[in-house]
Tab-separated table of C-alpha atoms and ligand atoms in Angstrom:
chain	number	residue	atom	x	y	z
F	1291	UNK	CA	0.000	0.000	0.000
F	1292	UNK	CA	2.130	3.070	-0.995
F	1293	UNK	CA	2.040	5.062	1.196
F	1294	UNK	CA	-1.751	5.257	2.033
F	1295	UNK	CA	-1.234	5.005	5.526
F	1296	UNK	CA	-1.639	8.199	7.776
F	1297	UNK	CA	-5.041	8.524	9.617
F	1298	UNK	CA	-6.877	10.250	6.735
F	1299	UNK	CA	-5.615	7.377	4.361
F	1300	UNK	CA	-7.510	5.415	6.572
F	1301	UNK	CA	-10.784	7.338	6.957
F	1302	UNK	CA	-10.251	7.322	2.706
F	1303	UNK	CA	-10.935	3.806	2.834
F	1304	UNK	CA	-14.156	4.090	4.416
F	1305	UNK	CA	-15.221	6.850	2.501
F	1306	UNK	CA	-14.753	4.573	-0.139
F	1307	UNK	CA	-17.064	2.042	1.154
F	1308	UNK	CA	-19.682	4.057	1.772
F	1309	UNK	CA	-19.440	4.873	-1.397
F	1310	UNK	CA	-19.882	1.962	-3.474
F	1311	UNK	CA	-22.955	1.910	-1.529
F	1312	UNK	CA	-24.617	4.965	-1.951
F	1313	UNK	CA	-24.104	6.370	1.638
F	1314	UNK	CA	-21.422	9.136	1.844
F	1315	UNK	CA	-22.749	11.972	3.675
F	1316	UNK	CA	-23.548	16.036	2.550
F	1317	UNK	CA	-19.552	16.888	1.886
F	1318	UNK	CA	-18.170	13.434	1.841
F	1319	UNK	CA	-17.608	13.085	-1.542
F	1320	UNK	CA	-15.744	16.238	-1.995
F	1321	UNK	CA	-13.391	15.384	1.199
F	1322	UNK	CA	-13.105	11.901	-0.530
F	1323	UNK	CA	-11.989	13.274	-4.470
F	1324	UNK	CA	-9.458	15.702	-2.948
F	1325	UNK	CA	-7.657	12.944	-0.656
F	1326	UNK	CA	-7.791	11.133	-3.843
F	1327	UNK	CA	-6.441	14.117	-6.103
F	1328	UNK	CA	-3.102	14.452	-3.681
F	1329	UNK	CA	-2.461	10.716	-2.719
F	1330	UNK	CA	-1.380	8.501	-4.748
F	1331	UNK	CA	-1.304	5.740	-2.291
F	1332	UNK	CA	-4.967	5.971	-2.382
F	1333	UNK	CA	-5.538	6.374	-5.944
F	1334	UNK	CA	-3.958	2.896	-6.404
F	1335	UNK	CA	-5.897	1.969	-2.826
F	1336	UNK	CA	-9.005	2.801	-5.188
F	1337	UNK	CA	-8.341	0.478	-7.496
F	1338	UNK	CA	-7.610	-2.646	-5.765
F	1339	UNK	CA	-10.757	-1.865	-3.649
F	1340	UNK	CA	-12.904	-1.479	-7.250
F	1341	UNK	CA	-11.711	-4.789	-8.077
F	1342	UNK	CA	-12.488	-6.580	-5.186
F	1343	UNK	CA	-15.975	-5.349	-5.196
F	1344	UNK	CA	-16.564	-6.424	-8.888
F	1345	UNK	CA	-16.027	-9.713	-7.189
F	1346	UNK	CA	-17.867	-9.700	-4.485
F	1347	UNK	CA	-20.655	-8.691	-6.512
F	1348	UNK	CA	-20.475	-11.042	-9.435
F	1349	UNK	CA	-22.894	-13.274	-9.355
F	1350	UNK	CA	-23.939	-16.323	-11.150
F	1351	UNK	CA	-27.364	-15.147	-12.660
F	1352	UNK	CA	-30.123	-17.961	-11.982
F	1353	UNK	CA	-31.222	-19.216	-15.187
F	1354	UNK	CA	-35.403	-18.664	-16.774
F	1355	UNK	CA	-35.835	-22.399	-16.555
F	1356	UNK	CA	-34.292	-22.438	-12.782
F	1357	UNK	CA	-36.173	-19.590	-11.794
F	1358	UNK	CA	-39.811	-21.501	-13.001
F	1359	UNK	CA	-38.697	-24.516	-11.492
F	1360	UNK	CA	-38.277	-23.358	-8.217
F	1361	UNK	CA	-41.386	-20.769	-8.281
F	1362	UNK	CA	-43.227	-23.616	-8.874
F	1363	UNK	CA	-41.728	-25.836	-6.406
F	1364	UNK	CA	-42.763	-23.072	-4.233
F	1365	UNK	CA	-45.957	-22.595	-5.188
F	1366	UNK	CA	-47.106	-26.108	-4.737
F	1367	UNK	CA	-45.466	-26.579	-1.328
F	1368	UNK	CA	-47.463	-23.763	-0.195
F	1369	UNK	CA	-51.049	-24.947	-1.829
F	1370	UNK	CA	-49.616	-28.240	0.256
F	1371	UNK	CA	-49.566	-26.337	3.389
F	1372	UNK	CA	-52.429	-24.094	2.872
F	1373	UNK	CA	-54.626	-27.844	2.885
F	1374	UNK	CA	-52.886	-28.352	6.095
F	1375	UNK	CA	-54.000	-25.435	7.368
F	1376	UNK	CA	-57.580	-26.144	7.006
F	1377	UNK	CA	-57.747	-27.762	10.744
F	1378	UNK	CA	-60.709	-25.471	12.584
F	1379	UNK	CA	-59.577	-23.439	15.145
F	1380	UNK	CA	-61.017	-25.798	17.911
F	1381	UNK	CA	-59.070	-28.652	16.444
F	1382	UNK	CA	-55.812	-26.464	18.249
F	1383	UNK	CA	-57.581	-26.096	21.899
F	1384	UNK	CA	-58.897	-29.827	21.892
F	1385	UNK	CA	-55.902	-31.244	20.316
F	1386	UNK	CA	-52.741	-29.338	20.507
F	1387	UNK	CA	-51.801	-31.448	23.987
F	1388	UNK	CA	-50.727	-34.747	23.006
F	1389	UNK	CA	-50.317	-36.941	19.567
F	1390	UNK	CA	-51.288	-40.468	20.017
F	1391	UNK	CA	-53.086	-42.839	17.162
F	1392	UNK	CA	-55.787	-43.887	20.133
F	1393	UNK	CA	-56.592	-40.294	20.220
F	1394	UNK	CA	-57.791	-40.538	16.364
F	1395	UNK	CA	-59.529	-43.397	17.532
F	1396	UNK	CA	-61.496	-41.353	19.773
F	1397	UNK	CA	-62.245	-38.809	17.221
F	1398	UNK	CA	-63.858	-42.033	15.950
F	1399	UNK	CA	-65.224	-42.934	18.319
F	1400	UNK	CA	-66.996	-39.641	19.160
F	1401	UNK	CA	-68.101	-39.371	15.166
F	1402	UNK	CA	-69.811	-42.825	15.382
F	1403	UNK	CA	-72.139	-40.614	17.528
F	1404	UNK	CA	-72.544	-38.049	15.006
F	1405	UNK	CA	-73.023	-40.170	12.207
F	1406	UNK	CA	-74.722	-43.197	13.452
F	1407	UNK	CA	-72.084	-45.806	12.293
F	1408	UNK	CA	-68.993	-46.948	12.297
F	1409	UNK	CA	-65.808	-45.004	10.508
F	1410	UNK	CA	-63.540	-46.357	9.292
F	1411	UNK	CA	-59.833	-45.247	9.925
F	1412	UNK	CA	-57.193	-45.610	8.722
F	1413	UNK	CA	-53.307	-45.089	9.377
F	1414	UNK	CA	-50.972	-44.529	7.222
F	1415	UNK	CA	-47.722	-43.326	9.073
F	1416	UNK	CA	-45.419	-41.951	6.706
F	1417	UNK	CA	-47.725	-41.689	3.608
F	1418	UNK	CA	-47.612	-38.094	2.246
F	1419	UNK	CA	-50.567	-37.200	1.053
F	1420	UNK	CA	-54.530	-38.624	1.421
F	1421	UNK	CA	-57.591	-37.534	-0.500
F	1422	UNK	CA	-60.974	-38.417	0.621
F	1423	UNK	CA	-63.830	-38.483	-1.273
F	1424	UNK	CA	-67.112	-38.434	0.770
F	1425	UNK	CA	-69.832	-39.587	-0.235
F	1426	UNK	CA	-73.482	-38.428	0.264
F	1427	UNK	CA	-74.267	-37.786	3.558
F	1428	UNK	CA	-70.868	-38.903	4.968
F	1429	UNK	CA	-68.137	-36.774	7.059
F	1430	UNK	CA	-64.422	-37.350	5.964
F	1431	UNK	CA	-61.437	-36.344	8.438
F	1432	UNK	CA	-58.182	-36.264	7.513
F	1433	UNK	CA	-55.670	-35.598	10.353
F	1434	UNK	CA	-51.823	-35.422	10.329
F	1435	UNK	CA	-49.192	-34.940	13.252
F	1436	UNK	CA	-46.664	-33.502	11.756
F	1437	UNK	CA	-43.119	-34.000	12.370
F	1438	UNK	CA	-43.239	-30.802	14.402
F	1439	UNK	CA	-45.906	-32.640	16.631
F	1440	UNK	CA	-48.651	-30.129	15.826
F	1441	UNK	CA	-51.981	-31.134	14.299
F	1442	UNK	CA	-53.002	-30.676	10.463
F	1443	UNK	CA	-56.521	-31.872	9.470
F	1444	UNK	CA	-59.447	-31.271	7.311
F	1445	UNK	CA	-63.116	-31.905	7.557
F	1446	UNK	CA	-65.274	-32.332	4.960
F	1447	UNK	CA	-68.757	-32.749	5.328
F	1448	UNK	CA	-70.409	-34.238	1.676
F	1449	UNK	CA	-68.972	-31.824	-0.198
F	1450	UNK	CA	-68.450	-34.111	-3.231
F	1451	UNK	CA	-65.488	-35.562	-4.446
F	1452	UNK	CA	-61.971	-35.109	-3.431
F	1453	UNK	CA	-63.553	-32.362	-0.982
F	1454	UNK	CA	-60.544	-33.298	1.647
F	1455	UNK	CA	-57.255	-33.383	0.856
F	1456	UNK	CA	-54.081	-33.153	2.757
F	1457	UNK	CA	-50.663	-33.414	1.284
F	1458	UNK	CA	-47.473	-33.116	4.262
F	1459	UNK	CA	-44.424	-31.906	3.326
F	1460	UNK	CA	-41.987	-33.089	5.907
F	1461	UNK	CA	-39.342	-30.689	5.022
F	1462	UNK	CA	-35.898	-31.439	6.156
F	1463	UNK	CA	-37.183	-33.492	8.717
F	1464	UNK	CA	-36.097	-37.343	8.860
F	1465	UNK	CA	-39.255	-37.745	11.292
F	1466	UNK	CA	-42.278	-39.471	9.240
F	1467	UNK	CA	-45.667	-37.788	9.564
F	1468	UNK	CA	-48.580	-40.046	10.489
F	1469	UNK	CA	-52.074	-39.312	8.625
F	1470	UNK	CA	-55.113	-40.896	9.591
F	1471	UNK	CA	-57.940	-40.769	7.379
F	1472	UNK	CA	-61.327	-40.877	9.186
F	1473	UNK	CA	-64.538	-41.624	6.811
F	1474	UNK	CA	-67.628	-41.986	7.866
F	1475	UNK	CA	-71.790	-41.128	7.345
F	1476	UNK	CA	-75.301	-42.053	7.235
F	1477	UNK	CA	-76.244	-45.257	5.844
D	866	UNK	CA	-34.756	2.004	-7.187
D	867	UNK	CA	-36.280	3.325	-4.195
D	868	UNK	CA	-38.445	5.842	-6.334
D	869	UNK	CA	-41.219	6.416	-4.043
D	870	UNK	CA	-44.140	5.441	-5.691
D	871	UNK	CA	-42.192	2.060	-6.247
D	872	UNK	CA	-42.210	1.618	-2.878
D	873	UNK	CA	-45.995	2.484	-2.086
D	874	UNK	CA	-46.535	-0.039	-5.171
D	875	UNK	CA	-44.908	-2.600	-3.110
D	876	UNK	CA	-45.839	-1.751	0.041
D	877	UNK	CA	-49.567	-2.160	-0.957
D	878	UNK	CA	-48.602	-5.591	-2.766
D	879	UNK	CA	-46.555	-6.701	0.571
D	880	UNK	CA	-50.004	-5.823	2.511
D	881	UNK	CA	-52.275	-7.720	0.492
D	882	UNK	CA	-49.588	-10.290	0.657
D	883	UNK	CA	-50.201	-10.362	4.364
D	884	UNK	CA	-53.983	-10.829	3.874
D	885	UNK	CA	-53.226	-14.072	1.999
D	886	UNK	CA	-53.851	-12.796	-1.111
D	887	UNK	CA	-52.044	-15.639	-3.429
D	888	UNK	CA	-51.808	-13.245	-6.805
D	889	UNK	CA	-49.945	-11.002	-4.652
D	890	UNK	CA	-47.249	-13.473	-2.760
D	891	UNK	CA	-46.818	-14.583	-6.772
D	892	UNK	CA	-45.847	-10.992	-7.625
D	893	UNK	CA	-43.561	-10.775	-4.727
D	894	UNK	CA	-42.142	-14.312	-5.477
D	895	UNK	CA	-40.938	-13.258	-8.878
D	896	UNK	CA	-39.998	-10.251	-8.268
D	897	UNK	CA	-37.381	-11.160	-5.006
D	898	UNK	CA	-36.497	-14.855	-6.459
D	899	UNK	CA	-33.748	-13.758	-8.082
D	900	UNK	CA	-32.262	-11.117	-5.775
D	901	UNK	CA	-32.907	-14.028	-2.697
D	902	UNK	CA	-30.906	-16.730	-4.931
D	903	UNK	CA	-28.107	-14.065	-5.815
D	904	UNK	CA	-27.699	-13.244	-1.773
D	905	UNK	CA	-28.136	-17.113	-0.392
D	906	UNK	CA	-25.695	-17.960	-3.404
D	907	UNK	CA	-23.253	-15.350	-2.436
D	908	UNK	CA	-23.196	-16.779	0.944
D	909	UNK	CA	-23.088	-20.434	0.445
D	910	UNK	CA	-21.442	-20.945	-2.937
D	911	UNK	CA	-23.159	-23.322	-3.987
D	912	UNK	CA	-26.098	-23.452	-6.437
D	913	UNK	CA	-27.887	-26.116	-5.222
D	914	UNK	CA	-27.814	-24.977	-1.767
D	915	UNK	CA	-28.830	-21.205	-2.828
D	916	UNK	CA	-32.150	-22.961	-4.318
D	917	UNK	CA	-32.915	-24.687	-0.778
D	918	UNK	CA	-32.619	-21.258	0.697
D	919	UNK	CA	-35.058	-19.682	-1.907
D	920	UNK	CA	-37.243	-22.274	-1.321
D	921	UNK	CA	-36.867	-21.873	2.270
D	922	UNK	CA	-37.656	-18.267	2.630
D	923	UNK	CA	-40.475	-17.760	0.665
D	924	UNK	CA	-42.341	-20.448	2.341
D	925	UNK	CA	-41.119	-18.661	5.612
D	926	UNK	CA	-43.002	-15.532	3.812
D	927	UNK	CA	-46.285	-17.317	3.581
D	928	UNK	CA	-45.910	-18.438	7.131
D	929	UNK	CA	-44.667	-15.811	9.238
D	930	UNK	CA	-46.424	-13.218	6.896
D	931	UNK	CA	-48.142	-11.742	9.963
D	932	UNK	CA	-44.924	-10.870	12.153
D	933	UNK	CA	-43.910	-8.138	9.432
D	934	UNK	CA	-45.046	-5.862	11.130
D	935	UNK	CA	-44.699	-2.956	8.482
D	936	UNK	CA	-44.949	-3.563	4.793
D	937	UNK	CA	-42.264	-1.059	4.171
D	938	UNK	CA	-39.642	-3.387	5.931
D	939	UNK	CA	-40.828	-6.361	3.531
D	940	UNK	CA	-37.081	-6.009	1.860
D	941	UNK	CA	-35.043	-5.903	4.816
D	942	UNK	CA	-36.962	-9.317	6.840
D	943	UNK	CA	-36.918	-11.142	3.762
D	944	UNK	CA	-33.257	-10.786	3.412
D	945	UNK	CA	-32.611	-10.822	6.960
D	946	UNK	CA	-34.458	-14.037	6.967
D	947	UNK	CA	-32.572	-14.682	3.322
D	948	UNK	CA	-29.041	-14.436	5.021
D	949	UNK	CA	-29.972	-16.206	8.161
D	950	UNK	CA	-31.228	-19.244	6.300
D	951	UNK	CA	-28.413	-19.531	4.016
D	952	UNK	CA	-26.030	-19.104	6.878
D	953	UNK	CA	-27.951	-22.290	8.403
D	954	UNK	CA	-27.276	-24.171	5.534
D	955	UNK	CA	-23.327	-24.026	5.361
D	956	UNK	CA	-23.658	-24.615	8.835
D	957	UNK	CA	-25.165	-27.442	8.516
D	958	UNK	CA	-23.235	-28.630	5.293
D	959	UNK	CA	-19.599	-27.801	6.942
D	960	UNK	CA	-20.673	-29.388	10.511
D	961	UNK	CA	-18.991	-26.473	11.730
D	962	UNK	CA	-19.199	-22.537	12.940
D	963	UNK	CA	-19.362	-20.344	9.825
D	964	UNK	CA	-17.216	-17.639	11.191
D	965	UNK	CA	-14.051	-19.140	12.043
D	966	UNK	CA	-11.700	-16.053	10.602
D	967	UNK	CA	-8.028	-16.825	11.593
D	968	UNK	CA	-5.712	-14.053	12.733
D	969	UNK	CA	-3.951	-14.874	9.115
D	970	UNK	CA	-1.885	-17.722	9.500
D	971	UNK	CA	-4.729	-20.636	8.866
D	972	UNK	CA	-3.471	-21.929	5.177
D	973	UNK	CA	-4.235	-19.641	2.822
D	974	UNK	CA	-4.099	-20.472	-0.914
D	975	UNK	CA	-1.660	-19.434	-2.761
D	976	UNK	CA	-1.037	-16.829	-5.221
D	977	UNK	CA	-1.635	-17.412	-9.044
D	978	UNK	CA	1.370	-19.235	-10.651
D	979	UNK	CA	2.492	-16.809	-13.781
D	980	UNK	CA	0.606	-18.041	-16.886
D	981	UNK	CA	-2.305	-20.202	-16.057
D	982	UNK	CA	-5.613	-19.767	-18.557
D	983	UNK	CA	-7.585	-16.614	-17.645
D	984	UNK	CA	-10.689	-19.003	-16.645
D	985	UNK	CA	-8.895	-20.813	-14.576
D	986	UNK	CA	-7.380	-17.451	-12.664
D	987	UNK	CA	-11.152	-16.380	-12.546
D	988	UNK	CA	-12.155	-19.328	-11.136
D	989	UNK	CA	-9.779	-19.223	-8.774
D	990	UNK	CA	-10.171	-15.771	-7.729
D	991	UNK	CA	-13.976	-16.620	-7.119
D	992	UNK	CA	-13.462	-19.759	-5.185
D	993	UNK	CA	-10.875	-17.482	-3.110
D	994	UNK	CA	-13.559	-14.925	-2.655
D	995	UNK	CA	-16.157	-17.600	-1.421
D	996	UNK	CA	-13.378	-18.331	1.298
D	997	UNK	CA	-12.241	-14.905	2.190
D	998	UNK	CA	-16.187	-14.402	2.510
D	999	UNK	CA	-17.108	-17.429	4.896
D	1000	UNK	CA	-13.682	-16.245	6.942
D	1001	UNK	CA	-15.543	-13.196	7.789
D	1002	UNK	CA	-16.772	-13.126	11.094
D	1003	UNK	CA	-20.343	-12.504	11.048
D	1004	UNK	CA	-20.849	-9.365	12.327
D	1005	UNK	CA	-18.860	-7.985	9.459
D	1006	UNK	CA	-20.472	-10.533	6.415
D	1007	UNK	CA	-23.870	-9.958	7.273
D	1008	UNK	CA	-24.045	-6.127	6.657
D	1009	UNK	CA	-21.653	-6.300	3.970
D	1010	UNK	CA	-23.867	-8.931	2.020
D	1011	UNK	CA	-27.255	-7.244	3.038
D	1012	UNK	CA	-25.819	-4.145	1.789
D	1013	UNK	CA	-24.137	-5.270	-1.416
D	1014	UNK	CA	-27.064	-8.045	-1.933
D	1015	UNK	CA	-30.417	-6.747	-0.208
D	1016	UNK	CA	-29.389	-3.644	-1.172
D	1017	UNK	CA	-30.413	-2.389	1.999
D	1018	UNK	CA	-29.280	1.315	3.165
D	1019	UNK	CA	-27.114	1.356	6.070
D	1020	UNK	CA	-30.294	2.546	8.133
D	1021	UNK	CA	-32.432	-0.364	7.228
D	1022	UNK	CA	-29.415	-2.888	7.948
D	1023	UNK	CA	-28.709	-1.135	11.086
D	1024	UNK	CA	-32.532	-1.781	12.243
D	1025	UNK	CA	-32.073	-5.063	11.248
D	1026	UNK	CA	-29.014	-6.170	12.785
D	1027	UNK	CA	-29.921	-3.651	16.119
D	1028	UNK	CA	-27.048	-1.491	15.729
D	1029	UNK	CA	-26.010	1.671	15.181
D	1030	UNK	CA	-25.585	3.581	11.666
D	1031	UNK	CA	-22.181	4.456	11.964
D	1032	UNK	CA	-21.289	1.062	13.359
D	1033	UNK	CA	-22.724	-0.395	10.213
D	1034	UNK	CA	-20.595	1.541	8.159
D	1035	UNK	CA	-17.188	0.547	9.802
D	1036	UNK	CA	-18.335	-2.941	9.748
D	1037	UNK	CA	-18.623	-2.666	6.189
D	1038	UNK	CA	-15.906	-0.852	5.568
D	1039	UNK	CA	-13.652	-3.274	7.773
D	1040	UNK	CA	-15.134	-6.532	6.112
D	1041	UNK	CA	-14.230	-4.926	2.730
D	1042	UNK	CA	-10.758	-4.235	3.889
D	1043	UNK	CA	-10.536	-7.931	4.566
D	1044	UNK	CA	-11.517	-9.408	1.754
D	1045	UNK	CA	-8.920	-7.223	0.094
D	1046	UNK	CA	-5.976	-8.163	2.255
D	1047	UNK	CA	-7.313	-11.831	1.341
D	1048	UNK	CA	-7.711	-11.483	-2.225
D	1049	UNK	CA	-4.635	-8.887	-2.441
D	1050	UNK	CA	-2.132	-11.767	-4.518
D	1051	UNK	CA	-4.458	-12.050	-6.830
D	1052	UNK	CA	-5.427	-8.170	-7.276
D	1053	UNK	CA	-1.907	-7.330	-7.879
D	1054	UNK	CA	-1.748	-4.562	-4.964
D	1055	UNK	CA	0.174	-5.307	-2.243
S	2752	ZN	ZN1	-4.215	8.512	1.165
């Protein structure tokens, strides 16, 4: 560094960094151009610091097909967790305490009473998805503990076809979800 | 680029955003995509890994779309958020603390030899950058990248990182005065 040393050489340097980033103050600039007019040391300083900021900002530009791809990765994990999120809000009061299959079984249990007969449930830890398709008349429940070991569900209540639908998306996690799918209705 | 009614376009699209409005989260998605892959690519250096940190933060949008608490900061939280996931991820990859700068005597790599093919040099200058970059302790990096990357004014980074102005200026200054000492063999200015 010839000889852009003494204390204003160093203040230079900052002044420079500010800069490059839009932020030198009212008068800044014009302290900054004369230190740069009468030093030399700095005037080369100038350079080396231009050059290392080209690098630091060159950047590999993501590509038009990368750029779809991962929108609509995006996009579909979040319609994903949007279906998750269907679980009514008393679904989190009753439930939120404690993830057990026998407690799906008493979700059962209590909509054999609502419906007059017997649901049928099913488990399916680690499955990813389930889509229920009520019937007329009948109540489908999907539920999901997620690895987190918070509650997903959705009801559907004969709303045709494919009316509940839950897909998980475990993330990162290496802990499976569990789904249970709870159908049941009116003979 | 921060022409006013620019930002009162996007503050109004970050709002309805917030309302779940799924047109609006689109706009928003393509819109920061590529800025959030340039910033998580900067500080990983890898591709693949900048994708995972897209993918990341924009579901981290959708989800924690109600603690922004004013539209205006949308920019700064997503790359706060941006720089804080992508940190994760190295950390995660290496097994190891990200900001383990030496005092200068940890092995550095060594100058170009005279000659070799100007891709090679570039490469080599950029993989040397990625280092002198993950050296950086991280009180320096992050305003450096949020400022060269987020494009975030000192101000914004400074209520971000819950410090003051000027302290975000030396930081910057002093983790661009590192990555030059670093870098200095192959910049020709020492
Ligand atoms: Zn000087």
């Amino acid at each position: 560094m010839q000889g852009s040393t003494g204390p204003e050489c160093a203040k230079v340097r900052e002044l420079l960094s500010a800069r490059v980033d839009g932020e030198l103050a009212g008068g800044e600039a014009g302290l900054l151009d004369a230190h740069l007019a009468s030093c030399a040391g700095c005037r080369t300083e100038q350079e080396t610091f231009a050059a290392v900021e080209l690098e630091l900002r060159r950047s590999l530009e993501p590509s038009a097909e990368e750029l779809a791809a991962s929108r609509s990765r995006v996009l579909s994990r979040l319609a994903a967790l949007d279906g998750a999120a269907l679980a009514p809000s008393w679904w989190d009061g009753l439930l939120a305490f404690t993830w057990r299959p026998a407690l799906a079984l008493g979700i059962a249990v209590a909509l054999v009473a609502v419906i007059g007969r017997a649901p049928e449930v099913v488990e399916a830890p680690g499955r990813q998805s389930a889509a229920v398709e009520p019937g007329d008349g009948e109540t489908a429940l999907v539920l999901a503990r997620l690895p987190s070991g918070s509650l997903a569900g959705g009801v559907g209540v004969d709303a045709g076809p494919g009316s509940v639908a839950l897909r998980l998306d475990s993330g990162a996690s290496d802990e499976t979800p569990i789904l249970w799918v709870i159908t049941g209705g009116e003979q | 680029m921060r022409d006013e009614n620019e930002m009162e376009e996007l503050e109004s699209v970050v709002e309805r955003m917030q309302q779940g409005d799924r047109a609006a989260y689109e706009v928003l998605l393509d819109r920061f995509q590529p800025s959030v892959f340039r910033l998580a690519h900067r500080v990983t250096g890898s591709r693949e890994d900048a994708w995972d940190v897209v993918q990341e933060v924009f579901l981290c949008v959708h989800r924690r779309r109600e603690e922004l608490r004013e539209a205006s900061r949308f920019g700064p939280w997503l790359y706060r958020m941006a720089y804080c996931q992508a940190v994760d991820v190295v950390r995660l990859r290496s097994g190891k603390r990200a900001d383990a700068w030496g005092d200068g005597d940890e092995a550095r790599a060594t100058a170009p030899e005279a000659g070799p093919s100007a891709r090679a040099e570039t490469k080599a200058l950029a993989d040397e950058m990625n280092r002198a970059l993950s050296a950086l302790p991280e009180k320096f990096r992050e305003p450096l990248v949020l400022a060269t990357h987020g494009k975030l004014s000192y101000e914004e980074i400074a209520g971000t990182v819950g410090c003051p102005v000027g302290t975000v200026r030396s930081r910057i200054s002093a983790a661009r005065q590192l990555l030059r000492e670093r870098l200095s063999a192959w910049l020709g200015n020492d």
